[in-house]
Amino acid sequence: AQSVTQPDIHITVSEGASLELRCNYSYGATPYLFWYVQSPGQGLQLLLKYFSGDTLVQGIKGFEAEFKRSQSSFNLRKPSVHWSDAAEYFCAVGPFANSGNTPLVFGKGTRLSVIA
Amino acid sequence: DAGVIQSPRHEVTEMGQEVTLRCKPISGHNSLFWYRQTMMRGLELLIYFNNNVPIDDSGMPEDRFSAKMPNASFSTLKIQPSEPRDSAVYFCASRNPGRGGMTLHFGNGTRLTVT
């Protein structure tokens, strides 16, 4: 069965520092890959997604992620973190289009704290 | 695009009472998902519908939980009777695989507190 691992439960970075959040997945082949962000009291908002093509994808709010097939990873990065980036971040894996309309599988999330 | 709309935003109820959570998916989306989020277990899929038909309810924790989707624009999640361990944030999400791919669009959730 497919699974998603986010090994870091909580990360603290200084404002202006770079950020990398890790995500590893277990899947039979190349899946659809997503990063969502959840601010306190809010639902999950899509940051970016990878379906095919260029393995470096750009998202909203200055985030990017790189798909590495050999490492089964889809790590999220941002070169300079802002205080407003403090939130919970979720990596998710989805099926091939021809595998049916099955649900996404979510990691347990990484909580990002930003300090001055 | 109004997004996925959930109501109520907050619900506080006493143990044993019936609770009904509501969701209006994005117009044109034919798949709807109910998730539950807790600190201990994270985000759990409870049930999902395709074209108003329940496809997989294996995530529904007990028979106390039930969900319906009477039409393409409305779904309910009911807990009867409610228990304190049901306290969580419940999210509804929708998508249309034929348009926009597999991206899920989430509502802002209903925070349920059972005392």
Tab-separated table of C-alpha atoms in Angstrom:
chain	number	residue	atom	x	y	z
A	1	ALA	CA	0.000	0.000	0.000
A	2	GLN	CA	1.121	3.508	-0.656
A	3	SER	CA	2.426	5.598	2.215
A	4	VAL	CA	3.944	8.987	2.861
A	5	THR	CA	6.591	9.745	5.469
A	6	GLN	CA	7.398	13.174	6.773
A	7	PRO	CA	10.245	12.446	9.166
A	8	ASP	CA	10.279	15.847	10.869
A	9	ILE	CA	7.380	16.495	13.214
A	10	HIS	CA	8.449	20.022	14.105
A	11	ILE	CA	11.050	22.365	12.613
A	12	THR	CA	12.085	25.798	13.828
A	13	VAL	CA	13.900	28.218	11.546
A	14	SER	CA	14.910	31.829	11.793
A	15	GLU	CA	13.199	34.373	9.626
A	16	GLY	CA	15.205	34.819	6.438
A	17	ALA	CA	16.834	31.412	6.669
A	18	SER	CA	16.342	28.705	4.074
A	19	LEU	CA	13.945	25.847	4.607
A	20	GLU	CA	13.704	22.266	3.468
A	21	LEU	CA	10.882	19.948	4.536
A	22	ARG	CA	11.341	16.287	3.764
A	23	CYS	CA	8.856	13.904	2.225
A	24	ASN	CA	9.356	10.301	1.189
A	25	TYR	CA	6.741	8.086	-0.354
A	26	SER	CA	6.176	4.450	-1.038
A	27	TYR	CA	4.307	3.754	-4.248
A	28	GLY	CA	4.334	1.283	-7.095
A	29	ALA	CA	5.300	3.818	-9.716
A	30	THR	CA	5.467	7.550	-10.222
A	31	PRO	CA	2.521	9.041	-8.403
A	32	TYR	CA	0.986	12.436	-8.317
A	33	LEU	CA	2.684	14.432	-5.529
A	34	PHE	CA	1.375	17.373	-3.569
A	35	TRP	CA	2.323	19.784	-0.825
A	36	TYR	CA	-0.411	21.456	1.195
A	37	VAL	CA	-0.141	24.105	3.899
A	38	GLN	CA	-2.507	24.545	6.828
A	39	SER	CA	-2.577	27.764	8.806
A	40	PRO	CA	-4.170	27.697	12.273
A	41	GLY	CA	-7.919	27.387	12.090
A	42	GLN	CA	-7.892	26.953	8.339
A	43	GLY	CA	-8.283	24.167	5.843
A	44	LEU	CA	-5.486	22.785	3.731
A	45	GLN	CA	-4.333	24.943	0.853
A	46	LEU	CA	-2.448	23.601	-2.144
A	47	LEU	CA	1.128	24.904	-2.373
A	48	LEU	CA	2.254	22.952	-5.417
A	49	LYS	CA	1.898	19.669	-7.236
A	50	TYR	CA	3.858	17.379	-9.505
A	51	PHE	CA	2.214	15.267	-12.169
A	52	SER	CA	4.896	14.842	-14.819
A	53	GLY	CA	7.599	16.704	-16.720
A	54	ASP	CA	10.115	18.997	-15.066
A	55	THR	CA	10.992	17.518	-11.697
A	56	LEU	CA	11.438	20.948	-10.101
A	57	VAL	CA	8.062	22.539	-9.581
A	58	GLN	CA	7.264	26.027	-8.437
A	59	GLY	CA	4.380	26.828	-6.176
A	60	ILE	CA	2.731	29.719	-4.445
A	61	LYS	CA	4.337	31.873	-1.762
A	62	GLY	CA	7.837	31.297	-3.140
A	63	PHE	CA	7.925	27.566	-2.445
A	64	GLU	CA	9.386	24.933	-4.718
A	65	ALA	CA	9.740	21.157	-4.573
A	66	GLU	CA	11.894	18.654	-6.374
A	67	PHE	CA	10.824	15.145	-7.304
A	68	LYS	CA	13.656	12.634	-7.085
A	69	ARG	CA	12.556	9.265	-8.362
A	70	SER	CA	15.724	7.470	-7.212
A	71	GLN	CA	15.134	8.592	-3.649
A	72	SER	CA	11.325	8.426	-3.703
A	73	SER	CA	11.364	11.934	-2.340
A	74	PHE	CA	9.531	15.173	-2.920
A	75	ASN	CA	11.144	17.717	-0.602
A	76	LEU	CA	9.748	21.203	-0.200
A	77	ARG	CA	12.099	24.188	-0.166
A	78	LYS	CA	12.052	27.920	0.287
A	79	PRO	CA	15.185	30.090	0.074
A	80	SER	CA	14.099	32.684	2.627
A	81	VAL	CA	11.400	32.016	5.206
A	82	HIS	CA	8.979	34.697	6.324
A	83	TRP	CA	7.222	34.772	9.690
A	84	SER	CA	3.915	34.222	7.892
A	85	ASP	CA	5.147	30.812	6.707
A	86	ALA	CA	4.643	29.397	10.190
A	87	ALA	CA	2.070	26.648	9.646
A	88	GLU	CA	1.603	22.908	9.263
A	89	TYR	CA	2.817	21.382	6.002
A	90	PHE	CA	1.483	18.169	4.529
A	91	CYS	CA	2.900	16.037	1.751
A	92	ALA	CA	0.422	13.859	-0.154
A	93	VAL	CA	0.541	11.154	-2.779
A	94	GLY	CA	-2.124	10.422	-5.361
A	95	PRO	CA	-2.856	7.749	-7.901
A	96	PHE	CA	-2.238	7.557	-11.593
A	97	ALA	CA	-5.116	8.931	-13.588
A	98	ASN	CA	-5.854	5.458	-14.875
A	99	SER	CA	-5.928	3.952	-11.392
A	100	GLY	CA	-9.313	5.331	-10.705
A	101	ASN	CA	-10.508	8.199	-8.635
A	102	THR	CA	-8.922	7.056	-5.388
A	103	PRO	CA	-8.041	9.295	-2.470
A	104	LEU	CA	-4.802	11.037	-1.699
A	105	VAL	CA	-2.632	9.615	1.052
A	106	PHE	CA	-1.308	12.257	3.420
A	107	GLY	CA	1.763	12.351	5.580
A	108	LYS	CA	1.376	13.252	9.253
A	109	GLY	CA	2.600	16.763	8.670
A	110	THR	CA	5.518	18.950	9.712
A	111	ARG	CA	4.885	21.934	11.909
A	112	LEU	CA	7.041	24.920	11.015
A	113	SER	CA	7.842	27.578	13.590
A	114	VAL	CA	9.597	30.793	12.560
A	115	ILE	CA	11.602	32.817	15.041
A	116	ALA	CA	12.926	36.343	14.706
B	1	ASP	CA	-15.523	30.033	-7.217
B	2	ALA	CA	-16.801	29.997	-3.632
B	3	GLY	CA	-14.680	27.048	-2.601
B	4	VAL	CA	-15.799	24.142	-0.441
B	5	ILE	CA	-18.209	25.383	2.195
B	6	GLN	CA	-18.602	23.648	5.537
B	7	SER	CA	-21.007	24.375	8.342
B	8	PRO	CA	-20.972	24.933	11.175
B	9	ARG	CA	-17.419	26.176	11.791
B	10	HIS	CA	-17.633	25.202	15.435
B	11	GLU	CA	-19.893	22.758	17.209
B	12	VAL	CA	-19.989	22.090	20.929
B	13	THR	CA	-22.296	19.363	22.120
B	14	GLU	CA	-22.813	17.015	24.998
B	15	MET	CA	-22.035	13.339	24.915
B	16	GLY	CA	-24.916	11.328	23.541
B	17	GLN	CA	-26.267	14.080	21.313
B	18	GLU	CA	-26.585	13.799	17.555
B	19	VAL	CA	-24.228	15.939	15.491
B	20	THR	CA	-24.630	16.758	11.811
B	21	LEU	CA	-21.840	18.336	9.792
B	22	ARG	CA	-22.557	19.787	6.378
B	23	CYS	CA	-20.565	20.284	3.234
B	24	LYS	CA	-21.152	21.968	-0.094
B	25	PRO	CA	-18.497	20.975	-2.636
B	26	ILE	CA	-17.250	23.162	-5.441
B	27	SER	CA	-19.715	23.241	-8.296
B	28	GLY	CA	-18.768	20.712	-10.964
B	29	HIS	CA	-16.667	18.564	-8.655
B	30	ASN	CA	-17.862	14.971	-8.713
B	31	SER	CA	-15.787	13.533	-5.886
B	32	LEU	CA	-16.195	14.399	-2.223
B	33	PHE	CA	-14.094	13.335	0.737
B	34	TRP	CA	-14.596	13.557	4.492
B	35	TYR	CA	-11.454	13.701	6.669
B	36	ARG	CA	-10.952	13.903	10.404
B	37	GLN	CA	-7.920	15.606	11.939
B	38	THR	CA	-6.645	15.033	15.466
B	39	MET	CA	-3.334	15.626	17.147
B	40	MET	CA	-2.836	11.939	17.790
B	41	ARG	CA	-3.740	10.466	14.408
B	42	GLY	CA	-3.281	13.361	12.020
B	43	LEU	CA	-5.476	13.525	8.925
B	44	GLU	CA	-7.651	10.432	8.461
B	45	LEU	CA	-9.912	9.685	5.530
B	46	LEU	CA	-13.354	8.699	6.756
B	47	ILE	CA	-15.337	8.186	3.547
B	48	TYR	CA	-15.446	9.358	-0.041
B	49	PHE	CA	-18.060	9.628	-2.752
B	50	ASN	CA	-17.822	9.571	-6.532
B	51	ASN	CA	-20.839	10.946	-8.391
B	52	ASN	CA	-22.799	10.936	-5.122
B	53	VAL	CA	-22.158	7.227	-4.525
B	54	PRO	CA	-20.175	6.143	-1.446
B	55	ILE	CA	-17.090	4.298	-2.645
B	56	ASP	CA	-15.113	3.502	0.475
B	57	ASP	CA	-16.300	3.990	4.037
B	58	SER	CA	-13.690	1.777	5.649
B	59	GLY	CA	-12.312	4.787	7.489
B	60	MET	CA	-15.546	5.431	9.347
B	61	PRO	CA	-14.601	4.564	12.900
B	62	GLU	CA	-17.884	3.074	14.097
B	63	ASP	CA	-21.512	2.583	13.216
B	64	ARG	CA	-22.205	5.786	15.083
B	65	PHE	CA	-20.818	7.577	12.041
B	66	SER	CA	-22.790	7.872	8.825
B	67	ALA	CA	-22.493	10.014	5.710
B	68	LYS	CA	-24.815	10.833	2.867
B	69	MET	CA	-24.631	12.682	-0.386
B	70	PRO	CA	-28.186	13.155	-1.640
B	71	ASN	CA	-27.115	15.292	-4.573
B	72	ALA	CA	-24.018	16.706	-6.221
B	73	SER	CA	-24.035	19.869	-4.157
B	74	PHE	CA	-24.529	18.637	-0.615
B	75	SER	CA	-23.195	16.076	1.827
B	76	THR	CA	-23.639	15.394	5.525
B	77	LEU	CA	-21.619	13.561	8.124
B	78	LYS	CA	-23.644	12.474	11.124
B	79	ILE	CA	-22.495	11.174	14.482
B	80	GLN	CA	-25.153	9.573	16.643
B	81	PRO	CA	-24.610	9.321	19.548
B	82	SER	CA	-21.548	11.505	19.913
B	83	GLU	CA	-18.735	10.736	22.365
B	84	PRO	CA	-15.880	12.879	23.727
B	85	ARG	CA	-13.355	10.921	21.633
B	86	ASP	CA	-15.101	12.223	18.515
B	87	SER	CA	-13.753	15.684	19.282
B	88	ALA	CA	-11.681	16.698	16.264
B	89	VAL	CA	-11.663	18.939	13.228
B	90	TYR	CA	-13.666	17.470	10.368
B	91	PHE	CA	-12.769	18.498	6.834
B	92	CYS	CA	-14.648	18.109	3.621
B	93	ALA	CA	-12.777	18.201	0.316
B	94	SER	CA	-13.791	17.916	-3.318
B	95	ARG	CA	-12.214	17.506	-6.731
B	96	ASN	CA	-12.964	16.740	-10.340
B	97	PRO	CA	-10.376	14.358	-11.783
B	98	GLY	CA	-11.471	15.186	-15.278
B	99	ARG	CA	-10.770	18.861	-14.745
B	100	GLY	CA	-7.926	20.070	-12.574
B	101	GLY	CA	-6.590	16.618	-12.004
B	102	MET	CA	-6.286	15.013	-8.611
B	103	THR	CA	-5.950	18.239	-6.650
B	104	LEU	CA	-8.138	18.240	-3.558
B	105	HIS	CA	-9.837	21.449	-2.498
B	106	PHE	CA	-10.527	21.651	1.216
B	107	GLY	CA	-13.117	23.501	3.230
B	108	ASN	CA	-12.144	25.341	6.399
B	109	GLY	CA	-13.369	22.519	8.571
B	110	THR	CA	-15.769	22.048	11.465
B	111	ARG	CA	-14.228	21.962	14.917
B	112	LEU	CA	-16.282	19.542	16.985
B	113	THR	CA	-16.071	19.446	20.753
B	114	VAL	CA	-18.014	16.772	22.604
B	115	THR	CA	-18.180	17.267	26.369
